[in-house]
Tab-separated table of C-alpha atoms and ligand atoms in Angstrom:
chain	number	residue	atom	x	y	z
A	1	MET	CA	265.678	90.329	41.173
A	2	SER	CA	262.001	90.363	42.013
A	3	ARG	CA	259.340	92.591	40.693
A	4	LYS	CA	257.103	94.062	43.472
A	5	ARG	CA	253.347	94.296	42.854
A	6	VAL	CA	252.149	97.515	44.504
A	7	VAL	CA	248.769	98.925	45.487
A	8	VAL	CA	248.812	102.650	46.016
A	9	LEU	CA	246.275	104.282	48.269
A	10	GLY	CA	246.358	108.006	47.630
A	11	ALA	CA	247.583	107.709	44.063
A	12	THR	CA	246.902	111.394	43.050
A	13	GLY	CA	248.527	113.003	46.185
A	14	SER	CA	252.100	114.167	46.255
A	15	ILE	CA	253.423	110.771	47.513
A	16	GLY	CA	251.270	108.811	45.027
A	17	GLU	CA	252.584	110.913	42.109
A	18	SER	CA	256.138	110.266	43.231
A	19	ALA	CA	255.363	106.511	43.434
A	20	ALA	CA	254.175	106.711	39.873
A	21	LYS	CA	257.477	108.308	38.866
A	22	VAL	CA	259.396	105.429	40.621
A	23	ALA	CA	257.233	102.894	38.839
A	24	ALA	CA	257.883	104.676	35.476
A	25	ASP	CA	261.594	104.883	36.244
A	26	ILE	CA	262.105	101.141	37.154
A	27	PRO	CA	259.168	99.291	35.588
A	28	GLU	CA	261.127	96.051	35.709
A	29	ARG	CA	261.056	96.244	39.468
A	30	VAL	CA	257.815	97.934	40.459
A	31	GLU	CA	254.369	97.081	39.025
A	32	LEU	CA	251.336	99.114	40.093
A	33	THR	CA	248.428	96.544	40.414
A	34	GLY	CA	245.934	98.851	42.254
A	35	LEU	CA	245.376	102.519	42.520
A	36	ALA	CA	243.073	104.452	44.796
A	37	ALA	CA	242.192	108.203	44.857
A	38	HIS	CA	239.774	110.261	46.938
A	39	ARG	CA	237.974	112.406	44.299
A	40	ASN	CA	240.576	113.256	41.641
A	41	ALA	CA	239.003	111.093	38.775
A	42	ALA	CA	240.996	112.748	36.074
A	43	GLY	CA	244.299	112.122	37.880
A	44	LEU	CA	243.389	108.615	38.727
A	45	ALA	CA	242.409	107.913	35.067
A	46	ALA	CA	245.635	109.367	33.790
A	47	GLN	CA	247.773	107.087	36.025
A	48	ALA	CA	245.416	104.092	35.321
A	49	ASN	CA	245.757	104.556	31.532
A	50	ARG	CA	249.504	104.664	31.855
A	51	PHE	CA	250.115	101.669	34.265
A	52	ARG	CA	247.016	99.611	33.531
A	53	PRO	CA	246.452	98.289	37.056
A	54	GLU	CA	243.807	95.578	37.391
A	55	ALA	CA	241.826	97.501	40.001
A	56	LEU	CA	240.940	101.082	40.901
A	57	CYS	CA	239.146	102.733	43.823
A	58	LEU	CA	237.476	106.082	43.959
A	59	VAL	CA	236.318	107.140	47.445
A	60	ASP	CA	233.957	109.718	46.166
A	61	ALA	CA	231.356	107.605	44.261
A	62	ALA	CA	229.935	110.705	42.676
A	63	LYS	CA	232.986	110.936	40.457
A	64	LEU	CA	232.534	107.484	38.951
A	65	PRO	CA	231.142	108.657	35.554
A	66	GLU	CA	234.037	111.130	35.183
A	67	LEU	CA	236.526	108.279	35.868
A	68	GLN	CA	234.733	105.837	33.469
A	69	ALA	CA	234.711	108.522	30.640
A	70	ALA	CA	238.408	109.212	31.072
A	71	LEU	CA	239.638	105.552	30.885
A	72	ASP	CA	241.068	104.284	27.584
A	73	PRO	CA	238.639	102.294	25.425
A	74	GLY	CA	239.192	98.555	25.823
A	75	TYR	CA	240.765	98.896	29.255
A	76	ALA	CA	238.210	97.709	31.873
A	77	PRO	CA	239.773	97.544	35.443
A	78	ARG	CA	237.748	96.449	38.480
A	79	ILE	CA	236.353	99.669	39.974
A	80	LEU	CA	235.705	99.903	43.686
A	81	LEU	CA	234.012	102.786	45.490
A	82	GLY	CA	233.950	104.479	48.872
A	83	GLU	CA	235.898	103.796	52.153
A	84	GLU	CA	234.849	100.190	51.957
A	85	GLY	CA	236.414	100.038	48.393
A	86	LEU	CA	239.784	101.117	49.881
A	87	VAL	CA	239.701	98.143	52.378
A	88	GLU	CA	238.761	95.801	49.645
A	89	LEU	CA	241.412	97.158	47.216
A	90	ALA	CA	244.058	96.778	49.939
A	91	ALA	CA	242.976	93.230	50.826
A	92	THR	CA	242.064	91.633	47.467
A	93	THR	CA	244.153	93.118	44.720
A	94	PRO	CA	247.242	90.875	43.957
A	95	ALA	CA	249.992	92.660	45.729
A	96	ASP	CA	253.282	92.340	47.657
A	97	ILE	CA	253.100	95.758	49.176
A	98	VAL	CA	250.306	98.232	49.929
A	99	LEU	CA	251.527	101.819	49.964
A	100	ILE	CA	249.382	103.933	52.263
A	101	ALA	CA	249.629	107.627	51.293
A	102	ILE	CA	246.222	108.943	52.275
A	103	VAL	CA	245.961	112.214	54.228
A	104	GLY	CA	244.432	111.821	57.539
A	105	THR	CA	243.076	108.775	59.342
A	106	GLY	CA	241.382	107.067	56.317
A	107	GLY	CA	244.346	104.744	55.816
A	108	LEU	CA	244.013	102.909	59.123
A	109	ARG	CA	241.395	100.313	58.257
A	110	PRO	CA	242.830	99.461	54.766
A	111	ALA	CA	246.290	99.124	56.515
A	112	LEU	CA	244.925	96.605	58.995
A	113	ALA	CA	243.060	94.756	56.220
A	114	ALA	CA	246.270	94.524	54.232
A	115	ILE	CA	248.234	93.230	57.319
A	116	GLU	CA	245.407	90.615	57.837
A	117	GLN	CA	246.145	89.371	54.379
A	118	GLY	CA	249.865	89.081	55.073
A	119	ARG	CA	250.828	92.008	52.730
A	120	ASP	CA	253.800	94.232	53.586
A	121	LEU	CA	252.943	97.939	54.208
A	122	ALA	CA	254.835	100.967	52.931
A	123	VAL	CA	253.614	103.661	55.231
A	124	ALA	CA	253.579	107.402	54.280
A	125	SER	CA	250.488	108.279	56.310
A	126	LYS	CA	251.742	109.350	59.754
A	127	GLU	CA	248.320	109.106	61.322
A	128	ILE	CA	248.320	105.316	61.100
A	129	LEU	CA	251.266	104.921	63.484
A	130	VAL	CA	250.582	108.073	65.512
A	131	MET	CA	247.114	106.990	66.408
A	132	ALA	CA	247.477	103.207	66.508
A	133	GLY	CA	251.214	102.450	66.460
A	134	GLU	CA	250.915	99.895	69.253
A	135	ALA	CA	248.125	97.992	67.608
A	136	VAL	CA	249.343	98.219	64.064
A	137	MET	CA	252.912	97.088	64.952
A	138	ALA	CA	251.538	94.211	67.119
A	139	ALA	CA	249.287	93.114	64.290
A	140	ALA	CA	252.175	93.304	61.791
A	141	ALA	CA	254.376	91.277	64.012
A	142	ALA	CA	251.677	88.589	64.525
A	143	LYS	CA	251.379	88.219	60.841
A	144	GLY	CA	255.100	88.415	60.021
A	145	VAL	CA	254.362	91.481	57.962
A	146	ARG	CA	256.908	94.331	57.339
A	147	VAL	CA	256.107	97.909	57.952
A	148	LEU	CA	258.343	99.802	55.647
A	149	PRO	CA	258.643	103.568	56.261
A	150	VAL	CA	258.284	105.985	53.408
A	151	ASP	CA	258.495	109.347	55.364
A	152	SER	CA	262.107	110.495	54.411
A	153	GLU	CA	263.144	110.655	58.110
A	154	HIS	CA	261.941	107.219	59.021
A	155	ASN	CA	263.302	105.724	55.802
A	156	ALA	CA	266.689	107.249	56.625
A	157	ILE	CA	266.679	105.683	60.059
A	158	PHE	CA	265.465	102.439	58.615
A	159	GLN	CA	268.479	102.474	56.194
A	160	CYS	CA	270.928	103.362	59.003
A	161	LEU	CA	269.678	100.663	61.255
A	162	GLU	CA	270.031	97.955	58.654
A	163	GLY	CA	271.942	94.995	60.226
A	164	HIS	CA	272.283	96.600	63.573
A	165	PRO	CA	270.487	95.141	66.686
A	166	ALA	CA	268.272	97.435	68.788
A	167	LYS	CA	270.656	97.158	71.727
A	168	HIS	CA	273.347	98.965	69.831
A	169	VAL	CA	271.213	102.130	69.379
A	170	ARG	CA	271.579	105.015	71.771
A	171	ARG	CA	269.210	107.471	70.008
A	172	LEU	CA	267.449	108.243	66.848
A	173	ILE	CA	268.004	111.846	65.606
A	174	LEU	CA	265.275	113.136	63.264
A	175	THR	CA	266.241	116.081	61.157
A	176	ALA	CA	263.676	118.991	60.532
A	177	SER	CA	263.955	121.648	57.980
A	178	GLY	CA	262.600	124.199	60.577
A	179	GLY	CA	259.892	125.284	58.130
A	180	PRO	CA	259.214	128.743	56.816
A	181	PHE	CA	259.423	130.386	60.259
A	182	ARG	CA	262.755	128.873	61.376
A	183	THR	CA	264.261	132.313	61.734
A	184	ALA	CA	261.085	134.395	62.248
A	185	SER	CA	260.684	136.462	65.418
A	186	ALA	CA	258.043	135.569	67.992
A	187	GLU	CA	255.974	138.529	66.703
A	188	GLN	CA	256.242	137.423	63.120
A	189	ILE	CA	255.115	133.862	64.126
A	190	ALA	CA	252.206	135.284	66.007
A	191	ALA	CA	251.050	137.198	62.843
A	192	ALA	CA	251.809	134.384	60.324
A	193	THR	CA	249.223	134.018	57.487
A	194	PRO	CA	248.244	130.856	55.636
A	195	ALA	CA	249.978	132.065	52.506
A	196	GLN	CA	253.318	132.484	54.563
A	197	ALA	CA	252.931	129.138	56.284
A	198	LEU	CA	252.330	127.391	52.971
A	199	LYS	CA	255.706	128.450	51.571
A	200	HIS	CA	257.910	125.385	52.478
A	201	PRO	CA	261.682	126.081	52.024
A	202	THR	CA	262.716	122.683	50.777
A	203	TRP	CA	259.862	120.164	50.213
A	204	SER	CA	256.870	120.387	47.970
A	205	MET	CA	253.907	118.709	49.732
A	206	GLY	CA	250.077	118.907	50.468
A	207	ALA	CA	248.671	121.734	52.487
A	208	LYS	CA	248.105	119.881	55.657
A	209	ILE	CA	251.634	118.593	55.947
A	210	THR	CA	253.143	121.976	54.975
A	211	ILE	CA	251.288	123.737	57.720
A	212	ASP	CA	252.406	120.952	60.068
A	213	SER	CA	256.004	121.594	58.945
A	214	ALA	CA	255.593	125.268	59.820
A	215	THR	CA	254.233	124.526	63.370
A	216	LEU	CA	256.683	121.596	63.723
A	217	PHE	CA	253.710	119.380	64.537
A	218	ASN	CA	254.856	117.327	61.546
A	219	LYS	CA	258.127	116.647	63.404
A	220	GLY	CA	256.231	115.858	66.584
A	221	LEU	CA	254.050	113.314	64.770
A	222	GLU	CA	257.271	111.872	63.329
A	223	MET	CA	258.766	111.512	66.746
A	224	ILE	CA	255.741	109.398	67.816
A	225	GLU	CA	255.892	107.528	64.514
A	226	ALA	CA	259.589	106.655	65.099
A	227	ARG	CA	258.928	105.493	68.636
A	228	TRP	CA	256.536	102.816	67.278
A	229	LEU	CA	258.324	101.898	63.970
A	230	PHE	CA	261.653	101.333	65.731
A	231	ASP	CA	260.451	100.340	69.236
A	232	VAL	CA	262.513	102.873	71.165
A	233	GLU	CA	261.305	104.940	74.123
A	234	MET	CA	260.166	108.503	73.489
A	235	ASP	CA	263.136	109.894	75.361
A	236	ARG	CA	265.577	108.392	72.910
A	237	VAL	CA	263.931	110.169	69.904
A	238	ASP	CA	265.633	113.433	69.309
A	239	VAL	CA	265.259	116.344	66.729
A	240	ILE	CA	267.739	118.569	65.095
A	241	VAL	CA	267.062	121.411	62.746
A	242	HIS	CA	268.874	120.979	59.420
A	243	PRO	CA	267.637	123.610	56.943
A	244	GLN	CA	268.979	122.060	53.749
A	245	SER	CA	267.052	118.795	54.102
A	246	ILE	CA	269.982	116.801	52.700
A	247	VAL	CA	270.674	114.668	55.769
A	248	HIS	CA	267.248	112.938	56.228
A	249	SER	CA	267.979	111.578	59.752
A	250	MET	CA	270.544	109.818	61.772
A	251	VAL	CA	271.230	106.955	64.259
A	252	GLU	CA	273.610	107.363	67.188
A	253	PHE	CA	274.977	104.096	68.354
A	254	VAL	CA	276.152	103.218	71.929
A	255	ASP	CA	279.720	103.617	70.943
A	256	GLY	CA	279.103	107.262	69.904
A	257	SER	CA	279.324	106.624	66.223
A	258	VAL	CA	276.596	108.226	64.070
A	259	LEU	CA	275.201	106.957	60.716
A	260	ALA	CA	273.306	109.311	58.486
A	261	GLN	CA	271.438	108.913	55.226
A	262	LEU	CA	271.750	111.667	52.623
A	263	SER	CA	270.196	112.546	49.285
A	264	HIS	CA	268.414	115.385	47.520
A	265	SER	CA	264.982	116.169	48.939
A	266	ASP	CA	263.011	114.121	46.431
A	267	MET	CA	260.562	111.536	47.790
A	268	CYS	CA	261.285	109.223	44.952
A	269	PHE	CA	264.496	108.102	46.992
A	270	PRO	CA	262.592	106.853	50.146
A	271	ILE	CA	259.615	105.545	48.046
A	272	GLN	CA	261.946	103.450	45.889
A	273	TYR	CA	263.931	102.140	48.835
A	274	ALA	CA	260.670	101.078	50.631
A	275	LEU	CA	259.215	99.377	47.496
A	276	CYS	CA	262.400	97.611	46.420
A	277	TRP	CA	263.753	96.781	49.837
A	278	PRO	CA	266.002	94.868	50.654
A	279	GLU	CA	267.459	95.496	47.193
A	280	ARG	CA	269.063	98.656	45.932
A	281	VAL	CA	268.217	99.408	42.275
A	282	PRO	CA	269.956	101.774	39.870
A	283	ASN	CA	267.706	104.626	38.769
A	284	ARG	CA	267.732	108.068	37.031
A	285	LEU	CA	267.507	110.179	40.222
A	286	ARG	CA	270.080	113.019	40.599
A	287	PRO	CA	272.998	112.006	42.937
A	288	LEU	CA	274.548	114.421	45.472
A	289	ASP	CA	277.499	116.591	44.438
A	290	PHE	CA	279.329	117.406	47.677
A	291	ALA	CA	281.485	120.057	46.080
A	292	ASP	CA	278.398	121.807	44.990
A	293	LEU	CA	276.710	121.460	48.339
A	294	LYS	CA	279.647	123.094	50.095
A	295	LYS	CA	278.071	122.930	53.682
A	296	LEU	CA	275.411	121.434	55.850
A	297	ASP	CA	273.904	123.469	58.746
A	298	PHE	CA	272.583	122.104	62.073
A	299	GLU	CA	270.902	123.972	64.937
A	300	ALA	CA	268.791	123.194	68.030
A	301	PRO	CA	265.012	123.510	67.542
A	302	ARG	CA	263.254	126.510	69.235
A	303	ARG	CA	261.186	124.353	71.554
A	304	THR	CA	259.621	127.445	73.435
A	305	ASP	CA	258.564	129.221	70.243
A	306	PHE	CA	257.400	125.984	68.643
A	307	PRO	CA	255.692	124.016	71.426
A	308	ALA	CA	254.616	121.131	69.103
A	309	LEU	CA	257.808	119.155	69.929
A	310	ASP	CA	257.129	119.235	73.716
A	311	LEU	CA	253.395	118.326	73.198
A	312	ALA	CA	254.239	115.406	70.983
A	313	THR	CA	256.973	114.200	73.523
A	314	GLU	CA	254.287	114.268	76.222
A	315	ALA	CA	251.817	112.492	73.997
A	316	GLY	CA	254.250	109.858	72.993
A	317	ARG	CA	255.437	109.280	76.522
A	318	THR	CA	251.871	108.965	77.923
A	319	GLY	CA	250.689	106.881	74.933
A	320	GLY	CA	247.342	105.235	74.915
A	321	THR	CA	244.685	107.599	73.395
A	322	LEU	CA	246.620	110.815	73.879
A	323	PRO	CA	248.556	110.734	70.570
A	324	ALA	CA	245.298	110.229	68.682
A	325	VAL	CA	243.809	113.199	70.543
A	326	MET	CA	246.824	115.383	69.685
A	327	ASN	CA	246.609	114.361	66.021
A	328	ALA	CA	242.869	114.924	65.590
A	329	ALA	CA	242.890	118.318	67.453
A	330	ASN	CA	245.818	119.446	65.158
A	331	GLU	CA	243.794	118.457	62.027
A	332	ILE	CA	240.879	120.594	63.168
A	333	ALA	CA	243.191	123.432	64.089
A	334	VAL	CA	245.024	123.293	60.800
A	335	ALA	CA	241.756	123.333	58.775
A	336	ALA	CA	240.510	126.330	60.768
A	337	PHE	CA	243.752	128.227	60.376
A	338	LEU	CA	243.701	127.589	56.493
A	339	GLU	CA	240.054	128.999	56.526
A	340	GLY	CA	241.183	132.051	58.446
A	341	ARG	CA	239.227	131.097	61.521
A	342	LEU	CA	242.193	130.681	63.824
A	343	GLY	CA	245.547	132.463	64.302
A	344	PHE	CA	248.850	130.595	63.707
A	345	PRO	CA	249.904	130.280	67.419
A	346	GLN	CA	246.372	129.299	68.332
A	347	ILE	CA	247.052	125.934	66.529
A	348	TRP	CA	249.405	124.954	69.351
A	349	ARG	CA	247.002	126.454	72.040
A	350	LEU	CA	244.050	124.532	70.792
A	351	VAL	CA	245.860	121.269	70.598
A	352	GLU	CA	247.282	121.778	74.112
A	353	ARG	CA	243.834	122.660	75.583
A	354	THR	CA	242.202	119.583	73.934
A	355	MET	CA	245.044	117.399	75.269
A	356	ARG	CA	244.568	118.706	78.763
A	357	ALA	CA	240.741	118.205	78.654
A	358	HIS	CA	241.161	114.539	77.730
A	359	ALA	CA	240.927	111.670	80.129
A	360	VAL	CA	243.608	109.241	78.719
A	361	THR	CA	242.990	105.480	78.286
A	362	VAL	CA	246.356	103.624	78.366
A	363	HIS	CA	246.794	100.561	76.205
A	364	ALA	CA	243.757	101.590	74.393
A	365	SER	CA	241.889	99.209	71.966
A	366	LEU	CA	241.366	100.346	68.378
A	367	ASP	CA	237.645	101.203	69.221
A	368	GLU	CA	238.805	103.407	72.113
A	369	ILE	CA	241.288	105.125	69.925
A	370	ILE	CA	238.766	105.857	67.232
A	371	ALA	CA	236.395	107.073	69.894
A	372	ALA	CA	239.066	109.360	71.344
A	373	ASP	CA	239.753	110.706	67.882
A	374	ALA	CA	236.143	111.581	67.389
A	375	TRP	CA	235.925	113.156	70.843
A	376	ALA	CA	238.989	115.359	70.167
A	377	ARG	CA	237.503	116.572	66.878
A	378	ARG	CA	234.429	117.601	68.579
A	379	ALA	CA	236.193	119.218	71.562
A	380	ALA	CA	238.589	121.024	69.260
A	381	SER	CA	235.776	122.285	67.032
A	382	GLU	CA	233.785	123.613	70.039
A	383	GLY	CA	237.034	125.203	71.266
A	384	ILE	CA	237.230	127.289	68.092
A	385	GLY	CA	233.707	128.490	68.709
B	1	LIG	MG1	259.040	113.840	56.909
């Protein structure tokens, strides 16, 4: 019965707050030794005062006085600052696992630093594996480090695969809630506003991922993430819409049998599994009541009305720098949509145009991937005008 020492990057985001709930629920199994936030000094201080980690990091150094003023008297953690502080926190705080839950691409360098130090990763930030899946998984394999998935779908597949060799797998089936426009007409989708797109039917998450759930780019990113996490070709990663978000994903084996993982849609389930793996630990989370659920629905995704799945399949199949370009263009497009500078369907158009304009480098180095990411941000921004 081991107690895992955990560093959380992105402590005040929705995944970080759920990780804090897990640590509070099973303190004998999870100890938070390092916490990092972007600029939410008050939120970081509240967690720090509660869990007393030995080190903290605030990316926005201007918020340091606010953090210091909010820490309990007599509690003096090591405080790191800036993007460099994230890398140092991930590499030097005593830890068994580093949970990467930062929105966007900021988690990549800290993730590689943690791997370099032989720490296991719990990955919630899709961007790390979408952009640099080949490089990150190779680095982890070379160091004998585990990459434990926190995203509910990948965590489900990870659970279903436990004990089964890769040659027994026919395909991975990711479930998708379908987002707020699952049953909307093409006209309604064309006129969708940020307020409508931000209303997710089953999960409560940050703004970027909620818009990604409405376009289905979130599922597209997850397809690429699955391709690298589980080392299967893109054509064996499938998607099925499941509006209740109870079945979190499935694995179909070569004999036609399917294993699925089910729970309520609460991120504490996958976070706890990743942090406690390979053990299962009793907790206070609400179990499923099948008589109460009554039924689970499944339907094919509307690939023509939601082109993100086909774009992601193409990016994942091509590999190299193309997934990073798709991801970066999507980030720019989502920000512009939220600011009212871009219509909802133009998110797909802008990503597609940016992908078409990109000259792909296959088996790209990390530097080439970072350069492609920067190029795509510029190209997409110029495309908005
Ligand atoms: Mg997910």
